[in-house]
Structures are given as C-alpha cells and as structure tokens.
Tab-separated table of N, CA and C in Angstrom:
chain	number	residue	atom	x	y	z
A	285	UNK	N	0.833	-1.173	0.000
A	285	UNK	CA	0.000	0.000	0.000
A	285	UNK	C	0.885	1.247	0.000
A	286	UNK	N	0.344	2.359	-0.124
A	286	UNK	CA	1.341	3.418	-0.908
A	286	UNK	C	1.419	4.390	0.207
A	287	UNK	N	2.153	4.949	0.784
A	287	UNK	CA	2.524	5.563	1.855
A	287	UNK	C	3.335	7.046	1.657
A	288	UNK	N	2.947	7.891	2.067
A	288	UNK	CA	3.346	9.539	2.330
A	288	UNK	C	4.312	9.529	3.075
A	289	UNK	N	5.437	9.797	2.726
A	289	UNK	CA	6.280	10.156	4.143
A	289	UNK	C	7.300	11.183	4.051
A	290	UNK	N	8.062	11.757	4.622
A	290	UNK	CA	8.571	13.443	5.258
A	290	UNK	C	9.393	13.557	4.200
A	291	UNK	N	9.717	12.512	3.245
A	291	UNK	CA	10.631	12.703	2.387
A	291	UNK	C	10.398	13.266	0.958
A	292	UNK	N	9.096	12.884	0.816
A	292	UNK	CA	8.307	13.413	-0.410
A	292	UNK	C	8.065	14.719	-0.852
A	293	UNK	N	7.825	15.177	-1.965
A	293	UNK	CA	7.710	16.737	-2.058
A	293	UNK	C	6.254	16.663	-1.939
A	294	UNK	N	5.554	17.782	-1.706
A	294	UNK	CA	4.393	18.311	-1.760
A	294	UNK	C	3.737	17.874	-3.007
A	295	UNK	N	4.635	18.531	-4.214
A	295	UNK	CA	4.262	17.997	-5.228
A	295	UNK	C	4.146	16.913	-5.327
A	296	UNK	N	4.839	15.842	-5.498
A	296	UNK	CA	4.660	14.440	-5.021
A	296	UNK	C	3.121	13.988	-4.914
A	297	UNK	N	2.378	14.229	-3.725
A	297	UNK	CA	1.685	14.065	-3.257
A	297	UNK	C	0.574	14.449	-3.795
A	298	UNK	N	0.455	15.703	-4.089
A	298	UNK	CA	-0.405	15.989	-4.684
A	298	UNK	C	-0.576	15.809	-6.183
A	299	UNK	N	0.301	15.161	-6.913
A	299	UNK	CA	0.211	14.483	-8.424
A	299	UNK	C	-0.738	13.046	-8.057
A	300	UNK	N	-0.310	13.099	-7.212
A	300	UNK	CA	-1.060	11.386	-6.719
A	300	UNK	C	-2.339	11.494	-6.767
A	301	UNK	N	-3.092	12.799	-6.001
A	301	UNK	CA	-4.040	12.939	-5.754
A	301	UNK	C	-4.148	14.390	-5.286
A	302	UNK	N	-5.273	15.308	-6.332
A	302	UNK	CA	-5.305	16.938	-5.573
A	302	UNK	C	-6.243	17.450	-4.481
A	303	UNK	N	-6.740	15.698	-4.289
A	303	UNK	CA	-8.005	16.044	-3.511
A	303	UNK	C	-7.287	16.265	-1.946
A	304	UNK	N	-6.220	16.313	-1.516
A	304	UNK	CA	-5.402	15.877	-0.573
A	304	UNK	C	-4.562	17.817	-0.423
A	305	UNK	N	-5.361	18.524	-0.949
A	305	UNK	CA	-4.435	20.082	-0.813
A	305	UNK	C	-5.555	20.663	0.261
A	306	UNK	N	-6.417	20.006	0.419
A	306	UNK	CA	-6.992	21.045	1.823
A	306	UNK	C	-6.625	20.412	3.145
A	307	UNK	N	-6.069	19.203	2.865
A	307	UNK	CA	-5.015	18.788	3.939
A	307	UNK	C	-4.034	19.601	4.515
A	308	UNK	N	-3.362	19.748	3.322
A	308	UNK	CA	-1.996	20.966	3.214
A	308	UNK	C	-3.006	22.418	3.739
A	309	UNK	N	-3.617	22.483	3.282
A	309	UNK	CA	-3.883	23.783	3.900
A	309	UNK	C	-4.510	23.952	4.971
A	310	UNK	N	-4.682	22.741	5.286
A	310	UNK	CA	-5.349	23.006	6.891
A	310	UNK	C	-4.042	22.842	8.009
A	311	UNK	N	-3.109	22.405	7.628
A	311	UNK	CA	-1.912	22.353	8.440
A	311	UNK	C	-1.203	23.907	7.739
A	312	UNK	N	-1.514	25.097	7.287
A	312	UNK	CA	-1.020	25.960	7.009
A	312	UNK	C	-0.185	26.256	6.155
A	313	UNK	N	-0.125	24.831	5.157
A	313	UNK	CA	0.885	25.304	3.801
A	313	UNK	C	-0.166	25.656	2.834
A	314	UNK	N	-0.532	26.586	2.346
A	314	UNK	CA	-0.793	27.444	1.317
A	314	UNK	C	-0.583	27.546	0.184
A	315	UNK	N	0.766	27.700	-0.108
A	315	UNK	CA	1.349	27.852	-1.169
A	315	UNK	C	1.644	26.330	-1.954
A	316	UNK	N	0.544	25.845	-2.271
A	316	UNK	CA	0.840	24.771	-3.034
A	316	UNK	C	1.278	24.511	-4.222
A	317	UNK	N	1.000	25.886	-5.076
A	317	UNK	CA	1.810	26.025	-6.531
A	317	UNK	C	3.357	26.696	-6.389
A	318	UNK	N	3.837	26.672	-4.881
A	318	UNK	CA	4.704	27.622	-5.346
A	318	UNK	C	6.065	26.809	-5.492
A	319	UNK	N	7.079	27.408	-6.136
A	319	UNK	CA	8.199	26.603	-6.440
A	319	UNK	C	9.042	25.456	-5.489
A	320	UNK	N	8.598	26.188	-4.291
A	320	UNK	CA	9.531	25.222	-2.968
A	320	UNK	C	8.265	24.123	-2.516
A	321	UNK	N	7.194	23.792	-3.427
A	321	UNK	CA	5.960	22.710	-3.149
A	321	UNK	C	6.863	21.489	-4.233
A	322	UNK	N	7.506	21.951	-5.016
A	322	UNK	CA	8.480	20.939	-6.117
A	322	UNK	C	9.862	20.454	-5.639
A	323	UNK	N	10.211	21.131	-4.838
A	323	UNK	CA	11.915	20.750	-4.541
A	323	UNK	C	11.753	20.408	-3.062
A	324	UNK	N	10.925	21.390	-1.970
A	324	UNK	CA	11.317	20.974	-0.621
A	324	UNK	C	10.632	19.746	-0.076
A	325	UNK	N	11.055	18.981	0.589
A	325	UNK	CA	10.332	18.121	0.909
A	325	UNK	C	9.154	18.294	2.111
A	326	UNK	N	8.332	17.506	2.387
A	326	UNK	CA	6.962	17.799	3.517
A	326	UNK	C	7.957	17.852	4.818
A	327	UNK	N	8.777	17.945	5.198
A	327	UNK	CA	9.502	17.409	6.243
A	327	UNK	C	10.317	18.821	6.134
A	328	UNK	N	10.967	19.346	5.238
A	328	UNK	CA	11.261	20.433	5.619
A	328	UNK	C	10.673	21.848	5.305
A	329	UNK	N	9.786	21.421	4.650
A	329	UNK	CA	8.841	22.371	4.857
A	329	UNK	C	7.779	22.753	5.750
A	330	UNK	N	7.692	21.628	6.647
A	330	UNK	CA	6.835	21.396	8.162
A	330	UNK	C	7.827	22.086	8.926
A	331	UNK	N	8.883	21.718	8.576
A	331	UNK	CA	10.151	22.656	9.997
A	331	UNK	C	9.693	24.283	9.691
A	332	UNK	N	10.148	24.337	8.332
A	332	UNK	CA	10.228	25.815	7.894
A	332	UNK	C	8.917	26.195	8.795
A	333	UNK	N	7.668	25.900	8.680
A	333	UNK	CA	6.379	26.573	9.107
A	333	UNK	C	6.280	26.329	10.481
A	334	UNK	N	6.533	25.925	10.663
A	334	UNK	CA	6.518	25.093	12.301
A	334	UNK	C	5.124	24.278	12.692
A	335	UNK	N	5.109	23.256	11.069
A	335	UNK	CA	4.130	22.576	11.524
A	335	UNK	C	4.451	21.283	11.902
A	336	UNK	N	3.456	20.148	12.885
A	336	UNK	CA	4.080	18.751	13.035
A	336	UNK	C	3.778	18.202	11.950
A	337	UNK	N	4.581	17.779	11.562
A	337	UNK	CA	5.043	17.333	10.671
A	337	UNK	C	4.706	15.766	10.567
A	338	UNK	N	4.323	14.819	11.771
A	338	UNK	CA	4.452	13.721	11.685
A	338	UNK	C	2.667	13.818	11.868
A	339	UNK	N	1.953	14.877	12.592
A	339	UNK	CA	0.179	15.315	12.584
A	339	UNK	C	0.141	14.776	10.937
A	340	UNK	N	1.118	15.673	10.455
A	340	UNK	CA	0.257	15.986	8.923
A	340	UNK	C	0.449	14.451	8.215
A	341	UNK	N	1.243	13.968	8.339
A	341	UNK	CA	1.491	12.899	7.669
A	341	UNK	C	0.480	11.607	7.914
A	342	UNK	N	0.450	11.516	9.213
A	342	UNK	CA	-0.743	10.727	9.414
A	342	UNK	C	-2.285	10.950	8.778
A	343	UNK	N	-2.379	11.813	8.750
A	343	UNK	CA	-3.642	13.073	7.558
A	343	UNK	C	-3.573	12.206	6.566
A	344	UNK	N	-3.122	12.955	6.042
A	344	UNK	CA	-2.628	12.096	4.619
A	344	UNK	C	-2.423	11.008	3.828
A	345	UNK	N	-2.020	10.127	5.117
A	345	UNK	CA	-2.039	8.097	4.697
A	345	UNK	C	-3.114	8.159	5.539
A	346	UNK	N	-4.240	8.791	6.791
A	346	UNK	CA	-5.498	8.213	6.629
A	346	UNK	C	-6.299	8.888	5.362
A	347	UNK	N	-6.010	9.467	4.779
A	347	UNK	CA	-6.743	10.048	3.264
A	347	UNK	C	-6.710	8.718	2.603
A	348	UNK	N	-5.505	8.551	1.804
A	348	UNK	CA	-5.223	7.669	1.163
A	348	UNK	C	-5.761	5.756	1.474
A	349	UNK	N	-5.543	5.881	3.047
A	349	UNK	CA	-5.597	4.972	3.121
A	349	UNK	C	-7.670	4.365	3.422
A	350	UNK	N	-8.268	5.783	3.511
A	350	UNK	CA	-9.668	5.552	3.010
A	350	UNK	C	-10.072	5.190	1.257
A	351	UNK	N	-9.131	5.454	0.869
A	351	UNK	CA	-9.438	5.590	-0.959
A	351	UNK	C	-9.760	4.378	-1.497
C-alpha cells in the first residue's frame, strides 16, 4: 500500500491525488503552486512553518488509506 512520508515533495503528493491540498492547507501550507511545493520536501517544509510534521502525515495516509 502506498505511503506519504517526510521525504516526499508536496508535489509528489499531490500528483497522486489533488483532492489531498486542503489537507496541506489546513496544516497551514498554502502555497501549493509555489516553487519550494516541487523541490522541498513535507519534512522540511513542516520545519520551515513550524508545523508537526508527523500530525500531517498521518492526515494524509489516513486520506489515502480511506481511498
């Protein structure tokens, strides 16, 4: 089964599936088109914002893992 984890880019994730960006934005990343959603990974971009990082991830594989 297919799993999200801190290493992935934003983008990443959301190619998989876009239904999964009000996730991201409910943990306060916003900027989902913006250039550092392609290169930084969820993990350091959770530092950068000061979000948990391991909250959001669990989000995300229970998204997926309802699908």
């Amino acid at each position: 089964m297919f799993k999200v984890t801190e290493d992935m880019t934003i983008m990443e994730v959301l190619q998989m599936d876009r239904e999964v960006a009000p996730i991201f934005m409910s943990f306060g990343l916003h900027c989902l088109g913006c250039p550092g959603a392609t290169m930084e990974s969820i993990g350091d971009a959770g530092r950068v914002h000061g979000i948990n990082v391991q909250d959001l991830i669990a989000e995300l594989n229970k998204y997926f893992e309802s699908k």
